XYZ file of C-alpha atoms in Angstrom:
116
model
C 119.817 140.639 108.671
C 119.336 136.862 109.801
C 117.014 134.988 107.617
C 115.884 131.310 107.393
C 113.697 130.417 104.751
C 112.131 127.242 103.983
C 110.858 126.065 100.633
C 109.604 122.583 98.998
C 106.430 122.309 101.088
C 103.219 120.892 99.410
C 100.467 118.784 98.873
C 101.556 114.926 98.145
C 100.100 111.694 98.447
C 100.557 109.055 101.034
C 103.699 107.155 100.074
C 105.276 109.979 98.348
C 108.266 112.299 98.752
C 109.133 116.025 99.417
C 112.576 117.537 99.507
C 112.517 120.699 102.077
C 115.082 123.519 102.036
C 115.976 125.877 104.435
C 118.230 128.737 103.037
C 120.355 130.784 105.445
C 121.582 133.973 105.494
C 123.049 136.979 107.407
C 125.109 134.513 110.259
C 127.957 132.127 109.593
C 125.779 129.035 108.870
C 128.533 126.690 109.151
C 129.058 127.080 113.249
C 125.710 126.328 113.888
C 123.707 123.102 114.458
C 120.767 123.081 112.690
C 117.345 121.133 112.953
C 113.983 120.496 111.522
C 111.011 120.822 113.574
C 107.311 120.247 112.653
C 104.003 121.394 114.245
C 100.684 119.801 113.265
C 97.202 121.704 114.012
C 96.253 121.663 117.824
C 99.735 119.752 118.820
C 103.017 121.420 120.229
C 106.126 121.856 117.868
C 108.588 118.510 117.936
C 111.590 117.764 117.077
C 112.083 116.059 113.879
C 115.623 115.781 113.036
C 119.332 117.311 113.909
C 122.426 117.858 112.105
C 125.733 119.286 113.611
C 127.729 122.387 112.283
C 130.190 120.214 110.007
C 127.271 117.648 109.410
C 129.345 114.745 110.818
C 126.151 113.676 113.056
C 122.664 113.350 112.756
C 119.704 112.312 114.836
C 116.112 111.718 114.299
C 113.063 111.489 115.862
C 111.385 107.597 116.603
C 108.433 108.701 114.339
C 110.660 109.680 111.169
C 113.551 107.631 111.683
C 114.273 105.399 108.335
C 112.072 107.527 106.255
C 113.656 111.173 106.820
C 117.123 112.433 105.817
C 118.653 115.564 107.106
C 121.819 117.106 105.551
C 123.540 120.367 104.894
C 125.558 122.381 102.246
C 128.000 124.550 104.018
C 129.009 125.831 100.792
C 125.619 127.253 99.933
C 124.357 127.905 103.367
C 121.539 125.401 103.166
C 119.941 122.523 105.079
C 117.638 119.891 103.543
C 115.282 117.202 104.719
C 114.481 114.580 102.359
C 110.837 112.850 103.113
C 110.209 109.602 101.880
C 107.298 107.475 102.456
C 105.036 110.110 103.852
C 102.296 109.319 105.943
C 99.141 111.647 106.720
C 100.634 111.902 110.068
C 103.315 113.825 109.015
C 100.890 116.698 107.607
C 102.384 119.779 109.436
C 104.092 122.968 109.287
C 107.896 122.208 109.056
C 110.416 124.525 110.470
C 114.409 125.179 110.571
C 116.233 126.237 113.454
C 119.672 127.483 113.714
C 121.197 127.002 116.830
C 124.463 127.360 119.020
C 125.606 128.363 122.578
C 124.685 131.903 122.008
C 121.828 132.302 119.489
C 118.812 130.508 117.896
C 117.099 131.599 114.948
C 113.994 129.963 113.545
C 112.424 130.267 110.080
C 108.609 131.072 109.328
C 107.818 127.414 108.162
C 106.425 125.495 104.956
C 103.312 123.505 105.004
C 103.611 119.732 104.185
C 100.088 117.811 103.522
C 99.849 114.329 103.049
C 96.407 113.198 101.931
C 94.759 111.472 98.934
């Protein structure tokens, strides 16, 4: 059974940091590119960051570039998102996605709230 389980969300003050994790099981993690998306209330889901299957290449949305870092550990079947200098506009539900030419899998999401 394919599972993507996000964790690490929570409430943080502006300027703070959080590290999200996405634990994968039920498929061959190392052959899938992985992405983080987020969806704020009343807004569409947006792409935050992408990492290739081997982790050799990453890309970020302009809104998080320089503040967020995506990474993965193919031995632990886990992807991460290190979020620094958080802003209130980063408040959203964060989702991880696994994708290749054949399949796409989504996690259930973890809430991140940035507020004083």
